[in-house]
Amino acid sequence: QVPLVESGGGLVQPGGSLRLSCAPSGSLFTINVMGWYRQAPGKERELVGTITEDGATKYADSVKGRFTISAGNAKNTVYLQMNILKPEDTAVYYCRAGWCRGAGCPEEPYDYDYWGQGTQVTVSS
């Protein structure tokens, strides 16, 4: 069973917007970071942004100023608001939740984590 479920992906024109949602399908162990990643065909999966338990956010330079991560009222729920979308944003977007502990947090390392199945975002005219 998929521990996290994403929704909101689809086809959008350049300059348009989408909002992705991520919520647990069941109970999760304690987490302190949730984040969004994306992977385009033939490319390595990359970090889009993270939000920590205190609400602090970080973003990749490529999306900073256009994307916003926020926590929902429901526990372990997170959103990714995507504005001014560009063709290069086309990718499968994945939600991640986990417990990060170390100097590299919130990027890595994680004692444990959960992943969603991914949702396709296509930006094209």
Short mmCIF file of C-alpha atoms in Angstrom, two decimals:
data_model
loop_
_atom_site.label_atom_id
_atom_site.label_comp_id
_atom_site.label_asym_id
_atom_site.label_seq_id
_atom_site.Cartn_x
_atom_site.Cartn_y
_atom_site.Cartn_z
CA GLN A 1 0.00 0.00 0.00
CA VAL A 2 1.20 3.46 -0.90
CA PRO A 3 2.09 5.34 2.30
CA LEU A 4 1.62 8.77 0.73
CA VAL A 5 -0.85 9.83 -1.93
CA GLU A 6 -0.27 12.76 -4.29
CA SER A 7 -2.94 14.49 -6.31
CA GLY A 8 -3.32 17.57 -8.49
CA GLY A 9 -1.02 16.79 -11.39
CA GLY A 10 -2.03 17.27 -14.99
CA LEU A 11 -1.48 19.23 -18.18
CA VAL A 12 -1.07 22.99 -17.97
CA GLN A 13 0.06 25.72 -20.35
CA PRO A 14 3.25 27.69 -19.76
CA GLY A 15 2.61 30.44 -17.25
CA GLY A 16 -0.19 28.50 -15.64
CA SER A 17 -0.54 27.11 -12.13
CA LEU A 18 -1.15 23.82 -10.39
CA ARG A 19 -1.49 22.81 -6.78
CA LEU A 20 -0.25 19.40 -5.72
CA SER A 21 -1.45 17.75 -2.53
CA CYS A 22 0.15 15.03 -0.45
CA ALA A 23 -1.50 13.15 2.37
CA PRO A 24 -0.79 9.88 4.17
CA SER A 25 -2.91 6.91 3.26
CA GLY A 26 -2.53 5.55 6.77
CA SER A 27 -0.65 6.12 9.97
CA LEU A 28 2.97 7.18 9.76
CA PHE A 29 5.72 7.02 12.28
CA THR A 30 7.03 10.33 13.58
CA ILE A 31 8.34 12.61 10.84
CA ASN A 32 10.06 15.97 10.91
CA VAL A 33 10.42 16.77 7.21
CA MET A 34 8.15 16.63 4.21
CA GLY A 35 9.28 17.47 0.75
CA TRP A 36 8.68 17.40 -2.96
CA TYR A 37 10.95 15.87 -5.58
CA ARG A 38 10.65 15.57 -9.32
CA GLN A 39 12.11 13.42 -12.06
CA ALA A 40 12.07 14.11 -15.77
CA PRO A 41 12.59 11.31 -18.33
CA GLY A 42 16.24 10.32 -18.55
CA LYS A 43 17.22 12.54 -15.65
CA GLU A 44 18.03 11.99 -12.02
CA ARG A 45 15.41 12.75 -9.40
CA GLU A 46 15.95 16.19 -7.93
CA LEU A 47 14.82 17.99 -4.82
CA VAL A 48 12.18 20.66 -5.38
CA GLY A 49 11.71 21.82 -1.81
CA THR A 50 11.18 20.84 1.79
CA ILE A 51 9.23 21.95 4.82
CA THR A 52 10.30 21.06 8.35
CA GLU A 53 8.22 20.60 11.48
CA ASP A 54 8.74 24.22 12.49
CA GLY A 55 7.43 25.43 9.14
CA ALA A 56 10.76 26.44 7.62
CA THR A 57 10.98 25.93 3.86
CA LYS A 58 13.78 25.52 1.35
CA TYR A 59 13.59 25.49 -2.42
CA ALA A 60 15.72 24.61 -5.39
CA ASP A 61 16.99 27.68 -7.21
CA SER A 62 15.08 26.66 -10.31
CA VAL A 63 11.71 27.01 -8.58
CA LYS A 64 12.36 29.64 -5.94
CA GLY A 65 9.90 32.49 -6.22
CA ARG A 66 7.47 30.41 -8.26
CA PHE A 67 6.71 27.39 -6.05
CA THR A 68 5.48 27.40 -2.47
CA ILE A 69 5.32 24.52 -0.02
CA SER A 70 2.85 24.70 2.83
CA ALA A 71 1.59 22.39 5.54
CA GLY A 72 -2.06 21.51 5.71
CA ASN A 73 -4.21 21.50 8.81
CA ALA A 74 -4.37 17.73 8.74
CA LYS A 75 -1.31 16.07 10.21
CA ASN A 76 1.40 15.10 7.72
CA THR A 77 -0.37 16.83 4.86
CA VAL A 78 1.55 19.14 2.54
CA TYR A 79 0.88 21.18 -0.58
CA LEU A 80 2.98 22.40 -3.46
CA GLN A 81 1.64 25.51 -5.15
CA MET A 82 3.24 25.81 -8.56
CA ASN A 83 2.99 29.15 -10.37
CA ILE A 84 4.40 30.54 -13.60
CA LEU A 85 5.03 27.03 -14.80
CA LYS A 86 7.62 26.43 -17.49
CA PRO A 87 8.13 23.52 -19.90
CA GLU A 88 11.23 22.54 -17.96
CA ASP A 89 9.02 21.91 -14.93
CA THR A 90 7.58 18.89 -16.73
CA ALA A 91 8.29 15.82 -14.60
CA VAL A 92 6.82 13.25 -12.28
CA TYR A 93 6.48 14.86 -8.88
CA TYR A 94 6.93 12.81 -5.72
CA CYS A 95 6.04 13.51 -2.13
CA ARG A 96 8.37 12.40 0.65
CA ALA A 97 8.00 12.33 4.42
CA GLY A 98 10.54 11.13 6.92
CA TRP A 99 12.71 11.56 9.92
CA CYS A 100 15.89 13.41 9.08
CA ARG A 101 18.76 13.52 11.50
CA GLY A 102 22.19 14.90 10.75
CA ALA A 103 24.17 17.86 9.52
CA GLY A 104 22.74 17.56 6.03
CA CYS A 105 19.10 17.91 7.07
CA PRO A 106 16.58 18.59 5.67
CA GLU A 107 18.07 17.15 2.47
CA GLU A 108 19.67 14.02 4.00
CA PRO A 109 20.15 11.67 5.81
CA TYR A 110 16.86 10.06 6.82
CA ASP A 111 16.54 7.33 9.41
CA TYR A 112 13.39 6.32 7.57
CA ASP A 113 11.11 7.83 4.97
CA TYR A 114 7.90 7.37 3.02
CA TRP A 115 7.20 8.08 -0.63
CA GLY A 116 4.18 8.64 -2.77
CA GLN A 117 3.60 7.02 -6.15
CA GLY A 118 4.21 10.24 -8.06
CA THR A 119 1.97 12.47 -10.11
CA GLN A 120 2.66 13.66 -13.65
CA VAL A 121 2.97 17.37 -14.35
CA THR A 122 3.19 18.37 -17.99
CA VAL A 123 3.71 21.98 -19.04
CA SER A 124 3.08 22.47 -22.73
CA SER A 125 1.17 24.58 -25.21
#
